[in-house]
Short mmCIF file of N, CA, C and O in Angstrom, two decimals:
data_model
loop_
_atom_site.label_atom_id
_atom_site.label_comp_id
_atom_site.label_asym_id
_atom_site.label_seq_id
_atom_site.Cartn_x
_atom_site.Cartn_y
_atom_site.Cartn_z
N GLY A 1 5.89 -40.15 18.13
CA GLY A 1 5.85 -39.11 19.08
C GLY A 1 4.48 -38.94 19.70
O GLY A 1 3.53 -39.67 19.42
N GLY A 2 4.37 -37.94 20.56
CA GLY A 2 3.14 -37.67 21.28
C GLY A 2 1.97 -37.32 20.39
O GLY A 2 0.85 -37.77 20.63
N LEU A 3 2.20 -36.51 19.35
CA LEU A 3 1.10 -36.12 18.46
C LEU A 3 0.60 -37.32 17.66
O LEU A 3 -0.62 -37.50 17.50
N ASP A 4 1.50 -38.16 17.20
CA ASP A 4 1.09 -39.36 16.47
C ASP A 4 0.26 -40.29 17.35
O ASP A 4 -0.75 -40.83 16.93
N TYR A 5 0.70 -40.47 18.61
CA TYR A 5 -0.06 -41.30 19.54
C TYR A 5 -1.45 -40.71 19.78
O TYR A 5 -2.45 -41.42 19.79
N ALA A 6 -1.53 -39.39 19.95
CA ALA A 6 -2.82 -38.73 20.20
C ALA A 6 -3.76 -38.92 19.01
O ALA A 6 -4.96 -39.18 19.20
N ARG A 7 -3.23 -38.81 17.80
CA ARG A 7 -4.07 -39.01 16.61
C ARG A 7 -4.58 -40.45 16.53
O ARG A 7 -5.73 -40.68 16.21
N ARG A 8 -3.72 -41.41 16.80
CA ARG A 8 -4.15 -42.82 16.79
C ARG A 8 -5.20 -43.08 17.86
O ARG A 8 -6.20 -43.75 17.62
N ALA A 9 -4.99 -42.53 19.05
CA ALA A 9 -5.95 -42.72 20.15
C ALA A 9 -7.28 -42.08 19.80
O ALA A 9 -8.35 -42.66 20.03
N PHE A 10 -7.25 -40.87 19.23
CA PHE A 10 -8.47 -40.18 18.84
C PHE A 10 -9.23 -40.99 17.78
O PHE A 10 -10.44 -41.15 17.85
N THR A 11 -8.50 -41.54 16.83
CA THR A 11 -9.12 -42.38 15.80
C THR A 11 -9.73 -43.63 16.42
O THR A 11 -10.87 -44.00 16.09
N ASP A 12 -9.01 -44.28 17.32
CA ASP A 12 -9.54 -45.48 17.98
C ASP A 12 -10.83 -45.19 18.75
O ASP A 12 -11.78 -45.96 18.69
N VAL A 13 -10.85 -44.08 19.45
CA VAL A 13 -12.05 -43.71 20.20
C VAL A 13 -13.22 -43.47 19.25
O VAL A 13 -14.35 -43.92 19.49
N ASN A 14 -12.98 -42.78 18.15
CA ASN A 14 -14.05 -42.50 17.20
C ASN A 14 -14.53 -43.75 16.47
O ASN A 14 -15.71 -43.85 16.13
N VAL A 15 -13.65 -44.69 16.22
CA VAL A 15 -14.07 -45.97 15.65
C VAL A 15 -15.00 -46.68 16.63
O VAL A 15 -16.03 -47.23 16.24
N TRP A 16 -14.66 -46.64 17.91
CA TRP A 16 -15.53 -47.24 18.93
C TRP A 16 -16.87 -46.53 18.99
O TRP A 16 -17.92 -47.18 19.00
N PHE A 17 -16.87 -45.18 19.00
CA PHE A 17 -18.13 -44.43 18.98
C PHE A 17 -18.95 -44.80 17.75
O PHE A 17 -20.17 -44.97 17.82
N GLY A 18 -18.29 -44.92 16.60
CA GLY A 18 -19.00 -45.29 15.37
C GLY A 18 -19.63 -46.66 15.47
O GLY A 18 -20.75 -46.88 14.98
N SER A 19 -18.95 -47.60 16.12
CA SER A 19 -19.52 -48.94 16.27
C SER A 19 -20.75 -48.90 17.18
O SER A 19 -21.73 -49.61 16.94
N LEU A 20 -20.73 -48.05 18.22
CA LEU A 20 -21.91 -47.91 19.09
C LEU A 20 -23.06 -47.26 18.33
O LEU A 20 -24.22 -47.67 18.48
N PHE A 21 -22.76 -46.26 17.53
CA PHE A 21 -23.79 -45.59 16.71
C PHE A 21 -24.42 -46.60 15.75
O PHE A 21 -25.65 -46.67 15.63
N ALA A 22 -23.60 -47.39 15.08
CA ALA A 22 -24.10 -48.40 14.14
C ALA A 22 -24.97 -49.43 14.87
O ALA A 22 -26.01 -49.85 14.36
N ARG A 23 -24.55 -49.84 16.06
CA ARG A 23 -25.32 -50.81 16.83
C ARG A 23 -26.69 -50.24 17.22
O ARG A 23 -27.71 -50.92 17.13
N LEU A 24 -26.71 -48.97 17.61
CA LEU A 24 -27.99 -48.32 17.93
C LEU A 24 -28.90 -48.29 16.71
O LEU A 24 -30.08 -48.62 16.79
N LEU A 25 -28.35 -47.91 15.56
CA LEU A 25 -29.15 -47.86 14.33
C LEU A 25 -29.68 -49.24 13.95
O LEU A 25 -30.85 -49.38 13.56
N ASP A 26 -28.83 -50.26 14.07
CA ASP A 26 -29.27 -51.64 13.76
C ASP A 26 -30.41 -52.06 14.67
O ASP A 26 -31.39 -52.66 14.22
N ARG A 27 -30.29 -51.73 15.95
CA ARG A 27 -31.35 -52.12 16.89
C ARG A 27 -32.65 -51.38 16.61
O ARG A 27 -33.74 -51.95 16.67
N LEU A 28 -32.57 -50.09 16.32
CA LEU A 28 -33.78 -49.34 15.97
C LEU A 28 -34.41 -49.88 14.70
O LEU A 28 -35.64 -49.96 14.58
N ASP A 29 -33.57 -50.28 13.74
CA ASP A 29 -34.08 -50.81 12.48
C ASP A 29 -34.71 -52.19 12.65
O ASP A 29 -35.48 -52.63 11.80
N SER A 30 -34.40 -52.88 13.74
CA SER A 30 -34.96 -54.21 13.96
C SER A 30 -36.32 -54.17 14.68
O SER A 30 -36.97 -55.21 14.82
N ILE A 31 -36.77 -53.00 15.10
CA ILE A 31 -38.04 -52.87 15.80
C ILE A 31 -39.14 -52.55 14.80
O ILE A 31 -39.18 -51.45 14.23
N ASP A 32 -40.03 -53.50 14.56
CA ASP A 32 -41.12 -53.32 13.61
C ASP A 32 -42.23 -52.51 14.26
O ASP A 32 -42.71 -52.85 15.34
N GLU A 33 -42.63 -51.42 13.60
CA GLU A 33 -43.72 -50.58 14.11
C GLU A 33 -44.92 -50.58 13.18
O GLU A 33 -45.71 -49.65 13.17
N GLY A 34 -45.06 -51.62 12.37
CA GLY A 34 -46.21 -51.75 11.48
C GLY A 34 -46.02 -51.03 10.16
O GLY A 34 -45.98 -51.65 9.12
N ASP A 35 -45.90 -49.71 10.20
CA ASP A 35 -45.72 -48.94 8.96
C ASP A 35 -44.25 -48.58 8.73
O ASP A 35 -43.94 -47.63 8.03
N GLY A 36 -43.37 -49.32 9.31
CA GLY A 36 -41.93 -49.11 9.18
C GLY A 36 -41.25 -49.56 10.46
O GLY A 36 -41.87 -50.17 11.33
N THR A 37 -39.99 -49.24 10.58
CA THR A 37 -39.24 -49.60 11.78
C THR A 37 -39.09 -48.37 12.68
O THR A 37 -39.40 -47.25 12.27
N ALA A 38 -38.60 -48.61 13.88
CA ALA A 38 -38.35 -47.49 14.79
C ALA A 38 -37.35 -46.52 14.16
O ALA A 38 -37.47 -45.30 14.35
N LEU A 39 -36.40 -47.02 13.39
CA LEU A 39 -35.44 -46.14 12.72
C LEU A 39 -36.13 -45.26 11.69
O LEU A 39 -35.76 -44.10 11.51
N ASP A 40 -37.16 -45.79 11.03
CA ASP A 40 -37.91 -44.99 10.06
C ASP A 40 -38.61 -43.81 10.72
O ASP A 40 -38.90 -42.81 10.07
N HIS A 41 -38.91 -43.93 12.01
CA HIS A 41 -39.67 -42.90 12.71
C HIS A 41 -38.80 -42.10 13.68
O HIS A 41 -39.32 -41.45 14.60
N THR A 42 -37.50 -42.18 13.50
CA THR A 42 -36.55 -41.59 14.44
C THR A 42 -35.55 -40.70 13.72
O THR A 42 -35.27 -40.90 12.54
N MET A 43 -35.00 -39.74 14.44
CA MET A 43 -33.87 -38.96 13.96
C MET A 43 -32.76 -39.14 14.99
O MET A 43 -32.94 -38.80 16.16
N VAL A 44 -31.65 -39.70 14.57
CA VAL A 44 -30.51 -39.93 15.46
C VAL A 44 -29.36 -39.07 14.96
O VAL A 44 -29.07 -39.05 13.77
N VAL A 45 -28.72 -38.37 15.88
CA VAL A 45 -27.66 -37.44 15.51
C VAL A 45 -26.38 -37.81 16.26
O VAL A 45 -26.40 -38.05 17.46
N TRP A 46 -25.27 -37.86 15.52
CA TRP A 46 -23.95 -38.09 16.12
C TRP A 46 -23.05 -36.96 15.64
O TRP A 46 -22.93 -36.73 14.44
N LEU A 47 -22.46 -36.24 16.58
CA LEU A 47 -21.57 -35.15 16.18
C LEU A 47 -20.37 -35.08 17.10
O LEU A 47 -20.39 -35.59 18.21
N SER A 48 -19.36 -34.45 16.60
CA SER A 48 -18.12 -34.28 17.34
C SER A 48 -18.27 -33.15 18.36
O SER A 48 -19.18 -32.33 18.27
N ASP A 49 -17.36 -33.11 19.30
CA ASP A 49 -17.36 -32.02 20.28
C ASP A 49 -16.91 -30.70 19.64
O ASP A 49 -17.29 -29.64 20.09
N PHE A 50 -16.08 -30.79 18.61
CA PHE A 50 -15.62 -29.59 17.93
C PHE A 50 -15.16 -29.94 16.53
O PHE A 50 -14.83 -31.08 16.22
N GLY A 51 -15.16 -28.93 15.65
CA GLY A 51 -14.82 -29.14 14.25
C GLY A 51 -13.34 -29.13 13.96
O GLY A 51 -12.89 -29.66 12.96
N HIS A 52 -12.54 -28.51 14.81
CA HIS A 52 -11.10 -28.48 14.61
C HIS A 52 -10.44 -28.68 15.97
O HIS A 52 -10.49 -27.79 16.82
N GLY A 53 -9.85 -29.83 16.15
CA GLY A 53 -9.31 -30.19 17.46
C GLY A 53 -8.26 -29.26 18.00
O GLY A 53 -8.23 -28.98 19.19
N GLY A 54 -7.39 -28.75 17.13
CA GLY A 54 -6.34 -27.86 17.61
C GLY A 54 -6.88 -26.57 18.17
O GLY A 54 -6.35 -26.03 19.13
N GLY A 55 -7.95 -26.05 17.58
CA GLY A 55 -8.53 -24.80 18.03
C GLY A 55 -9.71 -24.97 18.96
O GLY A 55 -10.20 -24.01 19.52
N HIS A 56 -10.19 -26.21 19.09
CA HIS A 56 -11.35 -26.51 19.94
C HIS A 56 -12.53 -25.62 19.61
O HIS A 56 -13.26 -25.18 20.48
N ARG A 57 -12.73 -25.36 18.32
CA ARG A 57 -13.83 -24.49 17.88
C ARG A 57 -15.06 -25.32 17.59
O ARG A 57 -14.98 -26.49 17.24
N ALA A 58 -16.22 -24.71 17.71
CA ALA A 58 -17.49 -25.41 17.52
C ALA A 58 -18.10 -25.15 16.15
O ALA A 58 -19.26 -25.42 15.93
N ASP A 59 -17.32 -24.62 15.22
CA ASP A 59 -17.83 -24.43 13.86
C ASP A 59 -17.27 -25.54 12.97
O ASP A 59 -16.35 -26.25 13.34
N ASN A 60 -17.86 -25.73 11.81
CA ASN A 60 -17.43 -26.74 10.85
C ASN A 60 -17.47 -28.14 11.45
O ASN A 60 -16.57 -28.95 11.24
N LEU A 61 -18.52 -28.43 12.22
CA LEU A 61 -18.63 -29.72 12.88
C LEU A 61 -18.98 -30.83 11.91
O LEU A 61 -19.86 -30.64 11.06
N PRO A 62 -18.36 -31.99 12.03
CA PRO A 62 -18.84 -33.16 11.29
C PRO A 62 -20.05 -33.73 12.03
O PRO A 62 -19.99 -33.97 13.23
N ILE A 63 -21.16 -33.87 11.32
CA ILE A 63 -22.40 -34.34 11.93
C ILE A 63 -22.97 -35.46 11.07
O ILE A 63 -23.07 -35.33 9.85
N VAL A 64 -23.35 -36.56 11.71
CA VAL A 64 -24.01 -37.67 11.03
C VAL A 64 -25.44 -37.74 11.54
O VAL A 64 -25.66 -37.78 12.75
N MET A 65 -26.39 -37.73 10.62
CA MET A 65 -27.79 -37.86 10.98
C MET A 65 -28.32 -39.13 10.33
O MET A 65 -28.01 -39.41 9.17
N ALA A 66 -29.11 -39.88 11.08
CA ALA A 66 -29.67 -41.13 10.56
C ALA A 66 -31.13 -41.22 10.96
O ALA A 66 -31.58 -40.55 11.87
N GLY A 67 -31.84 -42.06 10.27
CA GLY A 67 -33.26 -42.22 10.50
C GLY A 67 -34.04 -41.51 9.42
O GLY A 67 -33.49 -40.74 8.64
N ASN A 68 -35.32 -41.77 9.38
CA ASN A 68 -36.13 -41.20 8.32
C ASN A 68 -37.28 -40.36 8.88
O ASN A 68 -38.34 -40.27 8.28
N ALA A 69 -37.08 -39.76 10.04
CA ALA A 69 -38.12 -38.94 10.65
C ALA A 69 -38.54 -37.83 9.70
O ALA A 69 -37.71 -37.21 9.04
N ALA A 70 -39.83 -37.64 9.62
CA ALA A 70 -40.42 -36.58 8.79
C ALA A 70 -40.06 -36.75 7.32
O ALA A 70 -40.06 -35.79 6.56
N GLY A 71 -39.73 -37.98 6.89
CA GLY A 71 -39.45 -38.23 5.48
C GLY A 71 -38.17 -37.62 4.98
O GLY A 71 -38.07 -37.21 3.83
N ALA A 72 -37.15 -37.55 5.81
CA ALA A 72 -35.87 -36.96 5.42
C ALA A 72 -35.28 -37.70 4.23
O ALA A 72 -35.38 -38.92 4.13
N ALA A 73 -34.65 -36.96 3.33
CA ALA A 73 -33.94 -37.57 2.22
C ALA A 73 -32.67 -38.22 2.75
O ALA A 73 -31.90 -37.58 3.47
N LEU A 74 -32.45 -39.47 2.41
CA LEU A 74 -31.34 -40.23 2.96
C LEU A 74 -30.20 -40.37 1.96
O LEU A 74 -30.35 -40.09 0.77
N GLY A 75 -29.06 -40.84 2.44
CA GLY A 75 -27.93 -41.18 1.58
C GLY A 75 -27.23 -39.99 0.97
O GLY A 75 -26.74 -40.06 -0.15
N ARG A 76 -27.15 -38.89 1.69
CA ARG A 76 -26.53 -37.70 1.14
C ARG A 76 -25.38 -37.24 2.02
O ARG A 76 -25.33 -37.51 3.21
N HIS A 77 -24.46 -36.52 1.41
CA HIS A 77 -23.41 -35.81 2.12
C HIS A 77 -23.56 -34.35 1.74
O HIS A 77 -23.59 -34.01 0.56
N ILE A 78 -23.69 -33.48 2.73
CA ILE A 78 -23.85 -32.06 2.46
C ILE A 78 -22.73 -31.32 3.17
O ILE A 78 -22.53 -31.47 4.37
N ASN A 79 -21.98 -30.52 2.43
CA ASN A 79 -20.91 -29.71 3.01
C ASN A 79 -21.36 -28.26 2.92
O ASN A 79 -21.42 -27.68 1.84
N TYR A 80 -21.68 -27.66 4.06
CA TYR A 80 -22.18 -26.29 4.07
C TYR A 80 -21.06 -25.26 4.11
O TYR A 80 -21.32 -24.07 3.97
N ALA A 81 -19.85 -25.67 4.32
CA ALA A 81 -18.74 -24.71 4.33
C ALA A 81 -18.51 -24.20 2.92
O ALA A 81 -18.42 -24.98 1.97
N GLU A 82 -18.42 -22.89 2.76
CA GLU A 82 -18.16 -22.32 1.44
C GLU A 82 -16.73 -22.57 0.99
O GLU A 82 -16.44 -22.55 -0.18
N ASN A 83 -15.85 -22.82 1.94
CA ASN A 83 -14.45 -23.10 1.63
C ASN A 83 -14.04 -24.36 2.37
O ASN A 83 -13.40 -24.30 3.41
N PRO A 84 -14.41 -25.55 1.82
CA PRO A 84 -14.11 -26.79 2.54
C PRO A 84 -12.62 -27.08 2.69
O PRO A 84 -12.25 -27.91 3.49
N ALA A 85 -11.76 -26.37 1.96
CA ALA A 85 -10.33 -26.61 2.10
C ALA A 85 -9.79 -25.99 3.39
O ALA A 85 -8.74 -26.37 3.87
N SER A 86 -10.53 -25.05 3.97
CA SER A 86 -10.10 -24.40 5.20
C SER A 86 -10.40 -25.30 6.39
O SER A 86 -11.47 -25.89 6.48
N ALA A 87 -9.47 -25.37 7.31
CA ALA A 87 -9.68 -26.20 8.51
C ALA A 87 -10.86 -25.69 9.34
O ALA A 87 -11.51 -26.44 10.04
N TYR A 88 -11.16 -24.40 9.24
CA TYR A 88 -12.23 -23.82 10.03
C TYR A 88 -13.49 -23.57 9.23
O TYR A 88 -14.46 -23.05 9.76
N GLY A 89 -13.53 -23.90 7.95
CA GLY A 89 -14.70 -23.60 7.14
C GLY A 89 -14.66 -22.15 6.72
O GLY A 89 -13.70 -21.44 6.92
N ALA A 90 -15.72 -21.69 6.12
CA ALA A 90 -15.80 -20.33 5.61
C ALA A 90 -16.18 -19.36 6.72
O ALA A 90 -16.63 -19.75 7.79
N ASP A 91 -15.98 -18.07 6.46
CA ASP A 91 -16.36 -17.05 7.44
C ASP A 91 -17.87 -16.97 7.60
O ASP A 91 -18.36 -16.62 8.66
N ILE A 92 -18.62 -17.26 6.54
CA ILE A 92 -20.08 -17.22 6.60
C ILE A 92 -20.59 -18.57 6.15
O ILE A 92 -20.37 -18.99 5.02
N GLN A 93 -21.24 -19.27 7.05
CA GLN A 93 -21.81 -20.57 6.74
C GLN A 93 -22.97 -20.80 7.70
O GLN A 93 -23.07 -20.13 8.72
N PRO A 94 -23.87 -21.73 7.38
CA PRO A 94 -24.95 -22.01 8.32
C PRO A 94 -24.38 -22.46 9.66
O PRO A 94 -23.30 -23.04 9.73
N GLY A 95 -25.11 -22.18 10.71
CA GLY A 95 -24.64 -22.52 12.04
C GLY A 95 -25.38 -23.71 12.63
O GLY A 95 -26.35 -24.22 12.07
N ASN A 96 -24.91 -24.13 13.79
CA ASN A 96 -25.56 -25.21 14.51
C ASN A 96 -26.98 -24.83 14.87
O ASN A 96 -27.84 -25.70 15.01
N HIS A 97 -27.22 -23.52 15.03
CA HIS A 97 -28.57 -23.03 15.29
C HIS A 97 -29.51 -23.48 14.17
O HIS A 97 -30.64 -23.91 14.41
N ASN A 98 -29.05 -23.35 12.91
CA ASN A 98 -29.88 -23.70 11.76
C ASN A 98 -30.20 -25.20 11.74
O ASN A 98 -31.31 -25.59 11.38
N LEU A 99 -29.25 -26.02 12.14
CA LEU A 99 -29.50 -27.46 12.22
C LEU A 99 -30.56 -27.75 13.27
O LEU A 99 -31.47 -28.54 13.03
N ALA A 100 -30.47 -27.09 14.42
CA ALA A 100 -31.46 -27.32 15.48
C ALA A 100 -32.85 -26.89 15.02
O ALA A 100 -33.85 -27.57 15.30
N VAL A 101 -32.96 -25.77 14.29
CA VAL A 101 -34.25 -25.33 13.76
C VAL A 101 -34.77 -26.36 12.75
O VAL A 101 -35.95 -26.71 12.76
N THR A 102 -33.90 -26.86 11.90
CA THR A 102 -34.30 -27.87 10.91
C THR A 102 -34.84 -29.11 11.59
O THR A 102 -35.87 -29.67 11.20
N MET A 103 -34.15 -29.57 12.64
CA MET A 103 -34.60 -30.75 13.37
C MET A 103 -35.95 -30.50 14.05
O MET A 103 -36.84 -31.36 14.01
N ALA A 104 -36.11 -29.34 14.66
CA ALA A 104 -37.38 -29.02 15.32
C ALA A 104 -38.52 -29.01 14.31
O ALA A 104 -39.59 -29.57 14.56
N GLN A 105 -38.28 -28.40 13.16
CA GLN A 105 -39.32 -28.34 12.14
C GLN A 105 -39.66 -29.72 11.59
O GLN A 105 -40.81 -29.98 11.25
N ALA A 106 -38.68 -30.62 11.55
CA ALA A 106 -38.94 -31.98 11.09
C ALA A 106 -39.94 -32.70 11.98
O ALA A 106 -40.65 -33.59 11.54
N PHE A 107 -40.00 -32.28 13.23
CA PHE A 107 -40.93 -32.89 14.18
C PHE A 107 -42.17 -32.03 14.40
O PHE A 107 -42.90 -32.21 15.36
N GLY A 108 -42.40 -31.07 13.50
CA GLY A 108 -43.62 -30.29 13.55
C GLY A 108 -43.60 -29.11 14.50
O GLY A 108 -44.64 -28.50 14.75
N ILE A 109 -42.46 -28.74 15.03
CA ILE A 109 -42.35 -27.59 15.92
C ILE A 109 -42.14 -26.35 15.06
O ILE A 109 -41.17 -26.27 14.31
N GLU A 110 -43.06 -25.40 15.17
CA GLU A 110 -42.95 -24.18 14.38
C GLU A 110 -41.97 -23.23 15.05
O GLU A 110 -42.27 -22.64 16.08
N ALA A 111 -40.80 -23.11 14.47
CA ALA A 111 -39.75 -22.24 15.02
C ALA A 111 -38.83 -21.82 13.88
O ALA A 111 -38.68 -22.55 12.90
N ASP A 112 -38.26 -20.65 13.99
CA ASP A 112 -37.24 -20.25 13.01
C ASP A 112 -35.96 -19.80 13.71
O ASP A 112 -35.01 -19.37 13.08
N ARG A 113 -35.92 -19.94 15.06
CA ARG A 113 -34.73 -19.58 15.83
C ARG A 113 -34.49 -20.64 16.89
O ARG A 113 -35.42 -21.26 17.41
N PHE A 114 -33.22 -20.83 17.24
CA PHE A 114 -32.85 -21.74 18.32
C PHE A 114 -31.57 -21.20 18.94
O PHE A 114 -30.56 -21.04 18.26
N GLY A 115 -31.60 -20.91 20.21
CA GLY A 115 -30.40 -20.48 20.91
C GLY A 115 -30.15 -19.00 20.84
O GLY A 115 -31.00 -18.21 20.43
N ASP A 116 -28.95 -18.60 21.23
CA ASP A 116 -28.53 -17.21 21.33
C ASP A 116 -27.75 -16.82 20.07
O ASP A 116 -26.63 -17.26 19.87
N TYR A 117 -28.35 -15.99 19.24
CA TYR A 117 -27.71 -15.59 17.99
C TYR A 117 -26.73 -14.43 18.18
O TYR A 117 -26.01 -14.07 17.27
N ASP A 118 -26.71 -13.83 19.36
CA ASP A 118 -25.85 -12.68 19.59
C ASP A 118 -24.44 -13.04 20.02
O ASP A 118 -23.53 -12.23 19.92
N SER A 119 -24.23 -14.26 20.52
CA SER A 119 -22.91 -14.62 21.03
C SER A 119 -22.21 -15.67 20.18
O SER A 119 -21.31 -16.33 20.65
N VAL A 120 -22.61 -15.81 18.91
CA VAL A 120 -21.97 -16.79 18.04
C VAL A 120 -20.70 -16.20 17.44
O VAL A 120 -20.58 -14.99 17.27
N TYR A 121 -19.75 -17.08 17.13
CA TYR A 121 -18.47 -16.64 16.55
C TYR A 121 -18.66 -16.10 15.14
O TYR A 121 -18.10 -15.10 14.77
N GLN A 122 -19.45 -16.81 14.34
CA GLN A 122 -19.72 -16.40 12.97
C GLN A 122 -21.16 -15.94 12.85
O GLN A 122 -22.03 -16.46 13.54
N PRO A 123 -21.44 -14.98 11.97
CA PRO A 123 -22.83 -14.54 11.81
C PRO A 123 -23.72 -15.68 11.33
O PRO A 123 -23.32 -16.46 10.47
N VAL A 124 -24.90 -15.81 11.92
CA VAL A 124 -25.86 -16.86 11.57
C VAL A 124 -27.21 -16.21 11.35
O VAL A 124 -27.63 -15.38 12.15
N SER A 125 -27.87 -16.58 10.27
CA SER A 125 -29.22 -16.10 10.02
C SER A 125 -30.23 -17.08 10.59
O SER A 125 -30.00 -18.28 10.56
N PRO A 126 -31.36 -16.58 11.13
CA PRO A 126 -32.40 -17.50 11.62
C PRO A 126 -32.94 -18.37 10.49
O PRO A 126 -32.82 -18.03 9.32
N GLY A 127 -33.56 -19.47 10.86
CA GLY A 127 -34.22 -20.35 9.90
C GLY A 127 -33.56 -21.70 9.78
O GLY A 127 -32.51 -21.96 10.37
N PRO A 128 -34.20 -22.58 9.02
CA PRO A 128 -33.66 -23.94 8.84
C PRO A 128 -32.55 -23.96 7.80
O PRO A 128 -32.32 -23.00 7.08
N LEU A 129 -31.87 -25.09 7.72
CA LEU A 129 -30.89 -25.31 6.66
C LEU A 129 -31.63 -25.45 5.34
O LEU A 129 -32.77 -25.89 5.29
N THR A 130 -30.98 -25.08 4.27
CA THR A 130 -31.55 -25.29 2.94
C THR A 130 -30.76 -26.43 2.28
O THR A 130 -29.56 -26.56 2.49
N PHE A 131 -31.46 -27.24 1.53
CA PHE A 131 -30.81 -28.41 0.92
C PHE A 131 -30.73 -28.23 -0.56
O PHE A 131 -31.50 -28.19 -1.32
#
């Protein structure tokens, strides 16, 4: 049916996006910069347009980060949703704002806020993500 076709098409598109992401990472890793590769000095982010396709919501996003900018700890999976069984995540969880603050701080930008905290769907506290 139509829903099955849409799921297969969505998967095919994401497999293609994943192959492009992997190719970018491979190319960055092949550039020698003396004290490491370009990938070692880079932060690359790949994220979905929304965390739940049926609701088109921007919470509970799957995000892949690669590179070793600012000495980031690699090889981890972090689930910030307090209720990962829920399609929408928990009512209170870190927001995309916190990820943006974390990324800015990784590059030496002193900030504890990013974006508009008054119009978010879920309450978000200022500051970076905690690991």
